């Protein structure tokens, strides 16, 4: 299984990257097969994203990141919160993907911020974005405010979200009942 983690943190070290790593570890623990994890740091692609927006062509590193995202069996996306929404760099990265690149792809939504007041970013900004992109967002999104690190509850949310994403990712030898069509295939069949 291939898991791609898109982290849009801007600082080093980054609480956004820390949350991304913990979520990836939870998915790996829950998987019943080997998981290849690739992390994309969006800040490292900032110049190429800007060039692509202005000239219409991705640079080599951006093209490789786009290929990784579209070829993934599952995604974890984590953004810091700016002005009560995802970061502009995060949005620009996903704006540059083909409109059908994420159709049926399971995705775990996560965000970090300085205060719990921004926790609704998961439902008012991230879910609509990935719904528009036709991805399948897991039910549990994970928001981590500054006070959540080390506090009770964050680890449980991370584990629950990791379990949900792992269950939606294709298995090495997934067995289905005769006549049962996997959800991702059902979604693809709805496309015009």
Short mmCIF file of N, CA and C in Angstrom, two decimals:
data_model
loop_
_atom_site.label_atom_id
_atom_site.label_comp_id
_atom_site.label_asym_id
_atom_site.label_seq_id
_atom_site.Cartn_x
_atom_site.Cartn_y
_atom_site.Cartn_z
N UNK A 1 0.84 -1.18 0.00
CA UNK A 1 0.00 0.00 0.00
C UNK A 1 0.89 1.24 0.00
N UNK A 2 0.44 2.24 -0.72
CA UNK A 2 1.20 3.49 -0.76
C UNK A 2 0.39 4.59 -0.08
N UNK A 3 0.96 5.15 0.98
CA UNK A 3 0.35 6.24 1.73
C UNK A 3 1.17 7.50 1.47
N UNK A 4 0.51 8.57 1.03
CA UNK A 4 1.19 9.84 0.81
C UNK A 4 0.66 10.84 1.82
N UNK A 5 1.59 11.52 2.47
CA UNK A 5 1.27 12.53 3.48
C UNK A 5 1.64 13.89 2.92
N UNK A 6 0.68 14.79 2.86
CA UNK A 6 0.92 16.16 2.39
C UNK A 6 0.89 17.07 3.61
N UNK A 7 2.05 17.63 3.94
CA UNK A 7 2.18 18.50 5.10
C UNK A 7 2.47 19.92 4.64
N UNK A 8 1.63 20.85 5.08
CA UNK A 8 1.78 22.24 4.63
C UNK A 8 2.33 23.15 5.71
N UNK A 9 3.02 22.58 6.69
CA UNK A 9 3.64 23.41 7.73
C UNK A 9 4.72 24.29 7.14
N UNK A 10 4.91 25.45 7.73
CA UNK A 10 5.88 26.40 7.20
C UNK A 10 7.16 26.50 8.02
N UNK A 11 7.10 26.14 9.28
CA UNK A 11 8.28 26.28 10.13
C UNK A 11 9.00 24.95 10.29
N UNK A 12 10.23 25.02 10.82
CA UNK A 12 11.00 23.82 11.12
C UNK A 12 11.55 24.01 12.52
N UNK A 13 11.17 23.20 13.51
CA UNK A 13 10.20 22.11 13.40
C UNK A 13 8.77 22.65 13.29
N UNK A 14 7.88 21.78 12.87
CA UNK A 14 6.51 22.18 12.59
C UNK A 14 5.53 21.27 13.33
N UNK A 15 4.58 21.87 14.03
CA UNK A 15 3.54 21.06 14.68
C UNK A 15 2.69 20.37 13.61
N UNK A 16 2.57 20.98 12.45
CA UNK A 16 1.82 20.37 11.34
C UNK A 16 2.50 19.08 10.91
N UNK A 17 3.82 19.12 10.76
CA UNK A 17 4.55 17.91 10.38
C UNK A 17 4.51 16.87 11.50
N UNK A 18 4.58 17.30 12.75
CA UNK A 18 4.49 16.39 13.88
C UNK A 18 3.16 15.64 13.85
N UNK A 19 2.08 16.36 13.62
CA UNK A 19 0.77 15.72 13.54
C UNK A 19 0.72 14.77 12.34
N UNK A 20 1.26 15.20 11.22
CA UNK A 20 1.29 14.35 10.02
C UNK A 20 2.03 13.04 10.29
N UNK A 21 3.17 13.12 10.96
CA UNK A 21 3.95 11.91 11.27
C UNK A 21 3.20 10.98 12.21
N UNK A 22 2.52 11.55 13.20
CA UNK A 22 1.76 10.71 14.14
C UNK A 22 0.57 10.03 13.44
N UNK A 23 -0.07 10.75 12.54
CA UNK A 23 -1.18 10.14 11.79
C UNK A 23 -0.68 9.02 10.89
N UNK A 24 0.43 9.24 10.21
CA UNK A 24 1.00 8.20 9.34
C UNK A 24 1.36 6.96 10.15
N UNK A 25 1.95 7.17 11.32
CA UNK A 25 2.31 6.03 12.17
C UNK A 25 1.07 5.25 12.60
N UNK A 26 -0.03 5.95 12.86
CA UNK A 26 -1.28 5.27 13.24
C UNK A 26 -1.81 4.43 12.10
N UNK A 27 -1.72 4.93 10.88
CA UNK A 27 -2.17 4.15 9.71
C UNK A 27 -1.29 2.91 9.54
N UNK A 28 0.01 3.08 9.67
CA UNK A 28 0.94 1.95 9.52
C UNK A 28 0.65 0.89 10.58
N UNK A 29 0.40 1.29 11.82
CA UNK A 29 0.09 0.33 12.89
C UNK A 29 -1.18 -0.45 12.59
N UNK A 30 -2.16 0.18 11.96
CA UNK A 30 -3.46 -0.46 11.70
C UNK A 30 -3.49 -1.29 10.43
N UNK A 31 -2.54 -1.10 9.55
CA UNK A 31 -2.54 -1.79 8.25
C UNK A 31 -2.21 -3.27 8.44
N UNK A 32 -2.83 -4.11 7.61
CA UNK A 32 -2.55 -5.53 7.67
C UNK A 32 -1.55 -5.95 6.59
N UNK A 33 -0.91 -4.96 5.99
CA UNK A 33 0.10 -5.21 4.97
C UNK A 33 1.16 -4.10 5.07
N UNK A 34 2.26 -4.26 4.37
CA UNK A 34 3.32 -3.26 4.41
C UNK A 34 2.84 -1.96 3.78
N UNK A 35 3.19 -0.85 4.42
CA UNK A 35 2.79 0.46 3.94
C UNK A 35 4.03 1.27 3.59
N UNK A 36 4.07 1.76 2.35
CA UNK A 36 5.14 2.64 1.90
C UNK A 36 4.64 4.06 2.13
N UNK A 37 5.33 4.81 3.00
CA UNK A 37 4.92 6.17 3.35
C UNK A 37 5.84 7.18 2.67
N UNK A 38 5.24 8.14 1.98
CA UNK A 38 5.99 9.23 1.37
C UNK A 38 5.42 10.54 1.89
N UNK A 39 6.29 11.42 2.38
CA UNK A 39 5.87 12.71 2.90
C UNK A 39 6.24 13.80 1.91
N UNK A 40 5.26 14.64 1.60
CA UNK A 40 5.48 15.80 0.72
C UNK A 40 5.38 17.05 1.59
N UNK A 41 6.47 17.79 1.67
CA UNK A 41 6.48 19.07 2.39
C UNK A 41 6.15 20.16 1.37
N UNK A 42 4.97 20.73 1.45
CA UNK A 42 4.52 21.69 0.46
C UNK A 42 5.40 22.94 0.45
N UNK A 43 5.95 23.33 1.60
CA UNK A 43 6.80 24.53 1.64
C UNK A 43 8.01 24.38 0.72
N UNK A 44 8.50 23.15 0.54
CA UNK A 44 9.65 22.91 -0.34
C UNK A 44 9.28 23.09 -1.81
N UNK A 45 8.00 23.12 -2.10
CA UNK A 45 7.52 23.25 -3.49
C UNK A 45 6.97 24.64 -3.78
N UNK A 46 7.09 25.57 -2.85
CA UNK A 46 6.46 26.89 -2.97
C UNK A 46 6.83 27.62 -4.26
N UNK A 47 8.09 27.63 -4.59
CA UNK A 47 8.53 28.34 -5.80
C UNK A 47 7.97 27.66 -7.05
N UNK A 48 8.03 26.34 -7.09
CA UNK A 48 7.50 25.62 -8.25
C UNK A 48 5.99 25.77 -8.37
N UNK A 49 5.29 25.83 -7.24
CA UNK A 49 3.84 26.06 -7.27
C UNK A 49 3.56 27.43 -7.88
N UNK A 50 4.30 28.45 -7.44
CA UNK A 50 4.10 29.80 -7.98
C UNK A 50 4.40 29.83 -9.48
N UNK A 51 5.47 29.18 -9.90
CA UNK A 51 5.80 29.15 -11.33
C UNK A 51 4.71 28.44 -12.14
N UNK A 52 4.21 27.33 -11.58
CA UNK A 52 3.15 26.59 -12.29
C UNK A 52 1.88 27.44 -12.42
N UNK A 53 1.57 28.20 -11.37
CA UNK A 53 0.39 29.06 -11.42
C UNK A 53 0.53 30.15 -12.49
N UNK A 54 1.75 30.59 -12.72
CA UNK A 54 1.95 31.69 -13.68
C UNK A 54 2.30 31.23 -15.09
N UNK A 55 2.91 30.04 -15.23
CA UNK A 55 3.29 29.61 -16.58
C UNK A 55 2.57 28.34 -17.05
N UNK A 56 1.86 27.68 -16.14
CA UNK A 56 1.08 26.51 -16.54
C UNK A 56 1.83 25.20 -16.60
N UNK A 57 3.10 25.19 -16.19
CA UNK A 57 3.88 23.96 -16.26
C UNK A 57 4.53 23.66 -14.92
N UNK A 58 4.40 22.40 -14.44
CA UNK A 58 5.03 22.06 -13.16
C UNK A 58 6.52 21.83 -13.33
N UNK A 59 7.29 22.20 -12.31
CA UNK A 59 8.70 21.85 -12.28
C UNK A 59 8.84 20.37 -11.95
N UNK A 60 10.06 19.89 -11.97
CA UNK A 60 10.31 18.47 -11.77
C UNK A 60 9.85 17.98 -10.39
N UNK A 61 10.17 18.71 -9.34
CA UNK A 61 9.79 18.28 -7.99
C UNK A 61 8.27 18.34 -7.80
N UNK A 62 7.62 19.37 -8.32
CA UNK A 62 6.17 19.48 -8.22
C UNK A 62 5.48 18.37 -9.00
N UNK A 63 5.97 18.08 -10.19
CA UNK A 63 5.39 16.99 -10.99
C UNK A 63 5.52 15.65 -10.26
N UNK A 64 6.66 15.42 -9.63
CA UNK A 64 6.85 14.18 -8.87
C UNK A 64 5.89 14.11 -7.69
N UNK A 65 5.68 15.24 -7.01
CA UNK A 65 4.73 15.28 -5.89
C UNK A 65 3.31 15.03 -6.38
N UNK A 66 2.94 15.63 -7.49
CA UNK A 66 1.60 15.41 -8.05
C UNK A 66 1.41 13.94 -8.43
N UNK A 67 2.43 13.33 -9.03
CA UNK A 67 2.35 11.91 -9.39
C UNK A 67 2.20 11.04 -8.14
N UNK A 68 2.92 11.40 -7.08
CA UNK A 68 2.82 10.63 -5.84
C UNK A 68 1.42 10.71 -5.27
N UNK A 69 0.83 11.89 -5.26
CA UNK A 69 -0.52 12.07 -4.72
C UNK A 69 -1.54 11.29 -5.56
N UNK A 70 -1.45 11.41 -6.86
CA UNK A 70 -2.44 10.73 -7.71
C UNK A 70 -2.25 9.21 -7.70
N UNK A 71 -1.04 8.74 -7.42
CA UNK A 71 -0.78 7.30 -7.39
C UNK A 71 -0.95 6.67 -6.02
N UNK A 72 -1.28 7.45 -5.03
CA UNK A 72 -1.40 6.93 -3.66
C UNK A 72 -2.65 6.09 -3.48
N UNK A 73 -2.56 5.14 -2.56
CA UNK A 73 -3.74 4.36 -2.17
C UNK A 73 -4.54 5.10 -1.10
N UNK A 74 -3.90 6.03 -0.42
CA UNK A 74 -4.55 6.84 0.59
C UNK A 74 -3.72 8.08 0.86
N UNK A 75 -4.39 9.13 1.33
CA UNK A 75 -3.73 10.41 1.61
C UNK A 75 -3.99 10.85 3.04
N UNK A 76 -2.99 11.49 3.61
CA UNK A 76 -3.16 12.26 4.84
C UNK A 76 -2.79 13.68 4.46
N UNK A 77 -3.68 14.62 4.70
CA UNK A 77 -3.41 16.02 4.39
C UNK A 77 -3.51 16.84 5.67
N UNK A 78 -2.46 17.63 5.93
CA UNK A 78 -2.41 18.41 7.16
C UNK A 78 -1.99 19.83 6.82
N UNK A 79 -2.77 20.79 7.30
CA UNK A 79 -2.48 22.20 7.06
C UNK A 79 -2.51 22.99 8.35
N UNK A 80 -1.68 24.00 8.46
CA UNK A 80 -1.88 24.94 9.56
C UNK A 80 -3.08 25.82 9.22
N UNK A 81 -3.67 26.41 10.25
CA UNK A 81 -4.82 27.28 10.05
C UNK A 81 -4.34 28.72 9.94
N UNK A 82 -4.77 29.39 8.87
CA UNK A 82 -4.52 30.81 8.68
C UNK A 82 -5.85 31.48 8.41
N UNK A 83 -6.19 32.50 9.16
CA UNK A 83 -7.44 33.24 8.98
C UNK A 83 -8.64 32.30 8.92
N UNK A 84 -8.68 31.35 9.83
CA UNK A 84 -9.79 30.41 9.99
C UNK A 84 -9.99 29.47 8.82
N UNK A 85 -8.94 29.21 8.03
CA UNK A 85 -9.04 28.28 6.91
C UNK A 85 -7.67 27.64 6.67
N UNK A 86 -7.60 26.83 5.61
CA UNK A 86 -6.33 26.21 5.24
C UNK A 86 -5.38 27.27 4.70
N UNK A 87 -4.10 26.94 4.65
CA UNK A 87 -3.12 27.90 4.15
C UNK A 87 -3.26 28.05 2.63
N UNK A 88 -2.88 29.20 2.12
CA UNK A 88 -2.94 29.44 0.68
C UNK A 88 -2.02 28.51 -0.09
N UNK A 89 -0.87 28.20 0.46
CA UNK A 89 0.07 27.30 -0.20
C UNK A 89 -0.52 25.89 -0.31
N UNK A 90 -1.19 25.44 0.75
CA UNK A 90 -1.88 24.14 0.75
C UNK A 90 -2.93 24.11 -0.35
N UNK A 91 -3.77 25.15 -0.41
CA UNK A 91 -4.82 25.22 -1.42
C UNK A 91 -4.25 25.28 -2.82
N UNK A 92 -3.19 26.06 -3.00
CA UNK A 92 -2.57 26.16 -4.33
C UNK A 92 -2.04 24.82 -4.81
N UNK A 93 -1.46 24.03 -3.90
CA UNK A 93 -0.97 22.70 -4.28
C UNK A 93 -2.11 21.85 -4.83
N UNK A 94 -3.23 21.83 -4.14
CA UNK A 94 -4.35 21.01 -4.59
C UNK A 94 -5.07 21.61 -5.79
N UNK A 95 -5.01 22.93 -5.95
CA UNK A 95 -5.58 23.58 -7.14
C UNK A 95 -4.90 23.11 -8.42
N UNK A 96 -3.64 22.73 -8.32
CA UNK A 96 -2.87 22.37 -9.51
C UNK A 96 -3.03 20.92 -9.93
N UNK A 97 -3.75 20.12 -9.14
CA UNK A 97 -4.02 18.74 -9.54
C UNK A 97 -5.11 18.69 -10.59
N UNK A 98 -5.10 17.67 -11.41
CA UNK A 98 -6.19 17.44 -12.35
C UNK A 98 -7.48 17.30 -11.55
N UNK A 99 -8.58 17.80 -12.08
CA UNK A 99 -9.85 17.83 -11.33
C UNK A 99 -10.36 16.44 -10.94
N UNK A 100 -9.93 15.39 -11.63
CA UNK A 100 -10.38 14.04 -11.31
C UNK A 100 -9.30 13.19 -10.63
N UNK A 101 -8.19 13.79 -10.28
CA UNK A 101 -7.05 13.03 -9.74
C UNK A 101 -7.34 12.34 -8.41
N UNK A 102 -8.25 12.87 -7.63
CA UNK A 102 -8.52 12.30 -6.31
C UNK A 102 -9.84 11.55 -6.23
N UNK A 103 -10.49 11.33 -7.35
CA UNK A 103 -11.79 10.66 -7.35
C UNK A 103 -11.71 9.30 -6.66
N UNK A 104 -12.51 9.15 -5.60
CA UNK A 104 -12.59 7.89 -4.87
C UNK A 104 -11.42 7.61 -3.96
N UNK A 105 -10.47 8.51 -3.87
CA UNK A 105 -9.27 8.28 -3.05
C UNK A 105 -9.58 8.59 -1.59
N UNK A 106 -9.28 7.65 -0.66
CA UNK A 106 -9.51 7.92 0.75
C UNK A 106 -8.51 8.94 1.28
N UNK A 107 -9.00 9.88 2.07
CA UNK A 107 -8.15 10.95 2.60
C UNK A 107 -8.50 11.24 4.05
N UNK A 108 -7.47 11.41 4.86
CA UNK A 108 -7.62 11.78 6.26
C UNK A 108 -7.30 13.27 6.36
N UNK A 109 -8.23 14.04 6.89
CA UNK A 109 -8.10 15.49 6.99
C UNK A 109 -7.61 15.89 8.37
N UNK A 110 -6.62 16.78 8.41
CA UNK A 110 -6.09 17.22 9.70
C UNK A 110 -5.60 18.66 9.59
N UNK A 111 -5.57 19.33 10.74
CA UNK A 111 -5.10 20.72 10.78
C UNK A 111 -4.53 21.02 12.15
N UNK A 112 -3.68 22.04 12.19
CA UNK A 112 -3.10 22.50 13.44
C UNK A 112 -3.36 24.00 13.57
N UNK A 113 -3.44 24.46 14.81
CA UNK A 113 -3.66 25.88 15.03
C UNK A 113 -3.31 26.26 16.46
N UNK A 114 -3.28 27.54 16.71
CA UNK A 114 -2.91 28.04 18.01
C UNK A 114 -4.00 27.97 19.05
N UNK A 115 -5.24 27.82 18.60
CA UNK A 115 -6.37 27.82 19.53
C UNK A 115 -7.44 26.84 19.06
N UNK A 116 -8.18 26.30 20.00
CA UNK A 116 -9.26 25.36 19.68
C UNK A 116 -10.39 26.04 18.91
N UNK A 117 -10.43 27.37 18.93
CA UNK A 117 -11.51 28.10 18.23
C UNK A 117 -11.53 27.82 16.73
N UNK A 118 -10.41 27.35 16.18
CA UNK A 118 -10.34 27.10 14.74
C UNK A 118 -10.61 25.64 14.35
N UNK A 119 -11.06 24.84 15.28
CA UNK A 119 -11.25 23.41 15.00
C UNK A 119 -12.29 23.14 13.92
N UNK A 120 -13.19 24.07 13.69
CA UNK A 120 -14.21 23.86 12.65
C UNK A 120 -13.63 23.95 11.24
N UNK A 121 -12.36 24.29 11.11
CA UNK A 121 -11.72 24.35 9.79
C UNK A 121 -11.85 22.99 9.08
N UNK A 122 -11.87 21.92 9.83
CA UNK A 122 -11.99 20.59 9.23
C UNK A 122 -13.30 20.47 8.45
N UNK A 123 -14.38 20.96 9.05
CA UNK A 123 -15.70 20.79 8.43
C UNK A 123 -16.12 21.94 7.53
N UNK A 124 -15.64 23.14 7.78
CA UNK A 124 -16.10 24.26 6.95
C UNK A 124 -15.15 24.57 5.79
N UNK A 125 -13.94 24.04 5.82
CA UNK A 125 -12.99 24.33 4.74
C UNK A 125 -12.45 23.06 4.09
N UNK A 126 -11.89 22.14 4.89
CA UNK A 126 -11.24 20.96 4.30
C UNK A 126 -12.23 19.97 3.70
N UNK A 127 -13.31 19.65 4.42
CA UNK A 127 -14.27 18.68 3.85
C UNK A 127 -14.88 19.17 2.54
N UNK A 128 -15.31 20.42 2.44
CA UNK A 128 -15.84 20.88 1.15
C UNK A 128 -14.80 20.83 0.02
N UNK A 129 -13.55 21.18 0.32
CA UNK A 129 -12.51 21.13 -0.70
C UNK A 129 -12.33 19.71 -1.23
N UNK A 130 -12.21 18.74 -0.34
CA UNK A 130 -11.96 17.37 -0.78
C UNK A 130 -13.23 16.69 -1.30
N UNK A 131 -14.38 17.19 -0.90
CA UNK A 131 -15.62 16.72 -1.51
C UNK A 131 -15.68 17.18 -2.97
N UNK A 132 -15.31 18.44 -3.20
CA UNK A 132 -15.26 18.97 -4.56
C UNK A 132 -14.28 18.17 -5.42
N UNK A 133 -13.19 17.74 -4.83
CA UNK A 133 -12.19 16.95 -5.56
C UNK A 133 -12.59 15.48 -5.68
N UNK A 134 -13.75 15.12 -5.16
CA UNK A 134 -14.33 13.78 -5.24
C UNK A 134 -13.56 12.73 -4.46
N UNK A 135 -12.81 13.17 -3.46
CA UNK A 135 -12.11 12.24 -2.58
C UNK A 135 -13.10 11.73 -1.53
N UNK A 136 -12.72 10.67 -0.84
CA UNK A 136 -13.55 10.10 0.22
C UNK A 136 -12.88 10.41 1.55
N UNK A 137 -13.39 11.42 2.24
CA UNK A 137 -12.81 11.82 3.52
C UNK A 137 -13.27 10.87 4.62
N UNK A 138 -12.32 10.43 5.46
CA UNK A 138 -12.70 9.57 6.58
C UNK A 138 -13.53 10.38 7.57
N UNK A 139 -14.39 9.72 8.33
CA UNK A 139 -15.28 10.46 9.23
C UNK A 139 -14.55 11.29 10.29
N UNK A 140 -13.45 10.77 10.83
CA UNK A 140 -12.75 11.47 11.89
C UNK A 140 -11.65 12.35 11.32
N UNK A 141 -11.82 13.65 11.45
CA UNK A 141 -10.75 14.58 11.14
C UNK A 141 -10.02 14.89 12.44
N UNK A 142 -8.76 15.29 12.34
CA UNK A 142 -7.99 15.55 13.55
C UNK A 142 -7.50 16.99 13.53
N UNK A 143 -7.90 17.74 14.57
CA UNK A 143 -7.43 19.10 14.75
C UNK A 143 -6.61 19.13 16.03
N UNK A 144 -5.44 19.74 15.97
CA UNK A 144 -4.58 19.85 17.16
C UNK A 144 -4.25 21.31 17.41
N UNK A 145 -4.79 21.85 18.48
CA UNK A 145 -4.44 23.19 18.94
C UNK A 145 -3.20 23.08 19.81
N UNK A 146 -2.58 24.19 20.09
CA UNK A 146 -1.37 24.18 20.91
C UNK A 146 -1.57 23.44 22.22
N UNK A 147 -2.72 23.64 22.86
CA UNK A 147 -2.96 23.01 24.15
C UNK A 147 -3.27 21.51 24.06
N UNK A 148 -3.50 20.99 22.85
CA UNK A 148 -3.81 19.57 22.68
C UNK A 148 -2.59 18.67 22.79
N UNK A 149 -1.41 19.20 22.51
CA UNK A 149 -0.20 18.38 22.54
C UNK A 149 0.07 17.93 23.96
N UNK A 150 0.04 16.63 24.17
CA UNK A 150 0.25 16.06 25.49
C UNK A 150 -1.02 15.97 26.32
N UNK A 151 -2.11 16.54 25.83
CA UNK A 151 -3.37 16.48 26.58
C UNK A 151 -4.14 15.21 26.21
N UNK A 152 -5.05 14.87 27.07
CA UNK A 152 -5.88 13.69 26.84
C UNK A 152 -6.80 13.91 25.64
N UNK A 153 -6.93 12.90 24.82
CA UNK A 153 -7.86 12.94 23.70
C UNK A 153 -7.22 12.97 22.33
N UNK A 154 -6.10 13.67 22.16
CA UNK A 154 -5.48 13.76 20.84
C UNK A 154 -5.00 12.40 20.35
N UNK A 155 -4.35 11.64 21.19
CA UNK A 155 -3.84 10.33 20.78
C UNK A 155 -4.98 9.41 20.35
N UNK A 156 -6.11 9.47 21.05
CA UNK A 156 -7.26 8.63 20.69
C UNK A 156 -7.84 9.04 19.34
N UNK A 157 -7.92 10.35 19.08
CA UNK A 157 -8.43 10.82 17.78
C UNK A 157 -7.49 10.40 16.65
N UNK A 158 -6.20 10.48 16.91
CA UNK A 158 -5.22 10.07 15.90
C UNK A 158 -5.39 8.59 15.58
N UNK A 159 -5.51 7.76 16.60
CA UNK A 159 -5.66 6.30 16.38
C UNK A 159 -6.96 5.99 15.64
N UNK A 160 -8.05 6.64 16.03
CA UNK A 160 -9.34 6.39 15.37
C UNK A 160 -9.28 6.79 13.90
N UNK A 161 -8.71 7.95 13.60
CA UNK A 161 -8.60 8.41 12.22
C UNK A 161 -7.67 7.49 11.43
N UNK A 162 -6.58 7.05 12.03
CA UNK A 162 -5.67 6.12 11.36
C UNK A 162 -6.35 4.81 11.03
N UNK A 163 -7.16 4.30 11.95
CA UNK A 163 -7.91 3.06 11.71
C UNK A 163 -8.90 3.24 10.56
N UNK A 164 -9.58 4.39 10.54
CA UNK A 164 -10.56 4.64 9.48
C UNK A 164 -9.90 4.72 8.11
N UNK A 165 -8.77 5.43 8.02
CA UNK A 165 -8.09 5.53 6.72
C UNK A 165 -7.56 4.17 6.29
N UNK A 166 -6.95 3.45 7.21
CA UNK A 166 -6.41 2.13 6.89
C UNK A 166 -7.50 1.20 6.37
N UNK A 167 -8.69 1.29 6.94
CA UNK A 167 -9.79 0.40 6.51
C UNK A 167 -10.29 0.73 5.11
N UNK A 168 -10.08 1.98 4.65
CA UNK A 168 -10.53 2.37 3.31
C UNK A 168 -9.48 2.16 2.22
N UNK A 169 -8.23 1.98 2.64
CA UNK A 169 -7.17 1.79 1.65
C UNK A 169 -7.22 0.35 1.14
N UNK A 170 -6.86 0.15 -0.14
CA UNK A 170 -6.89 -1.21 -0.70
C UNK A 170 -5.94 -2.13 0.06
N UNK A 171 -6.36 -3.33 0.25
CA UNK A 171 -5.53 -4.33 0.92
C UNK A 171 -4.81 -5.18 -0.13
N UNK A 172 -3.76 -5.83 0.27
CA UNK A 172 -2.98 -6.65 -0.65
C UNK A 172 -3.84 -7.73 -1.28
N UNK A 173 -4.65 -8.39 -0.47
CA UNK A 173 -5.53 -9.43 -0.99
C UNK A 173 -6.93 -9.22 -0.45
N UNK A 174 -7.52 -8.08 -0.75
CA UNK A 174 -8.85 -7.78 -0.26
C UNK A 174 -9.85 -8.77 -0.85
N UNK A 175 -10.60 -9.35 0.02
CA UNK A 175 -11.61 -10.32 -0.42
C UNK A 175 -12.98 -9.67 -0.27
N UNK A 176 -13.77 -9.77 -1.30
CA UNK A 176 -15.13 -9.25 -1.23
C UNK A 176 -16.10 -10.37 -1.56
N UNK A 177 -17.27 -10.23 -1.05
CA UNK A 177 -18.33 -11.19 -1.35
C UNK A 177 -18.68 -11.11 -2.83
N UNK A 178 -19.07 -12.21 -3.45
CA UNK A 178 -19.49 -12.13 -4.85
C UNK A 178 -20.63 -11.13 -5.00
N UNK A 179 -20.51 -10.26 -5.99
CA UNK A 179 -21.54 -9.27 -6.26
C UNK A 179 -21.38 -7.98 -5.47
N UNK A 180 -20.41 -7.92 -4.54
CA UNK A 180 -20.18 -6.71 -3.76
C UNK A 180 -19.14 -5.86 -4.49
N UNK A 181 -19.50 -4.61 -4.76
CA UNK A 181 -18.60 -3.71 -5.47
C UNK A 181 -17.99 -2.74 -4.46
N UNK A 182 -16.63 -2.67 -4.39
CA UNK A 182 -16.00 -1.74 -3.45
C UNK A 182 -16.49 -0.31 -3.65
N UNK A 183 -16.51 0.46 -2.56
CA UNK A 183 -17.05 1.80 -2.57
C UNK A 183 -16.37 2.71 -3.60
N UNK A 184 -15.05 2.64 -3.69
CA UNK A 184 -14.32 3.49 -4.65
C UNK A 184 -14.77 3.19 -6.08
N UNK A 185 -15.03 1.91 -6.38
CA UNK A 185 -15.51 1.55 -7.72
C UNK A 185 -16.93 2.06 -7.95
N UNK A 186 -17.75 2.06 -6.90
CA UNK A 186 -19.10 2.59 -7.01
C UNK A 186 -19.05 4.08 -7.34
N UNK A 187 -18.14 4.81 -6.66
CA UNK A 187 -18.00 6.23 -6.93
C UNK A 187 -17.55 6.49 -8.37
N UNK A 188 -16.59 5.68 -8.83
CA UNK A 188 -16.07 5.87 -10.19
C UNK A 188 -17.16 5.60 -11.22
N UNK A 189 -18.06 4.67 -10.92
CA UNK A 189 -19.13 4.35 -11.86
C UNK A 189 -20.15 5.48 -11.98
N UNK A 190 -20.21 6.35 -10.99
CA UNK A 190 -21.16 7.47 -11.01
C UNK A 190 -20.68 8.60 -11.90
N UNK A 191 -19.40 8.59 -12.27
CA UNK A 191 -18.85 9.67 -13.10
C UNK A 191 -19.52 9.67 -14.48
N UNK A 192 -19.82 10.86 -14.99
CA UNK A 192 -20.44 10.92 -16.33
C UNK A 192 -19.46 10.59 -17.43
#
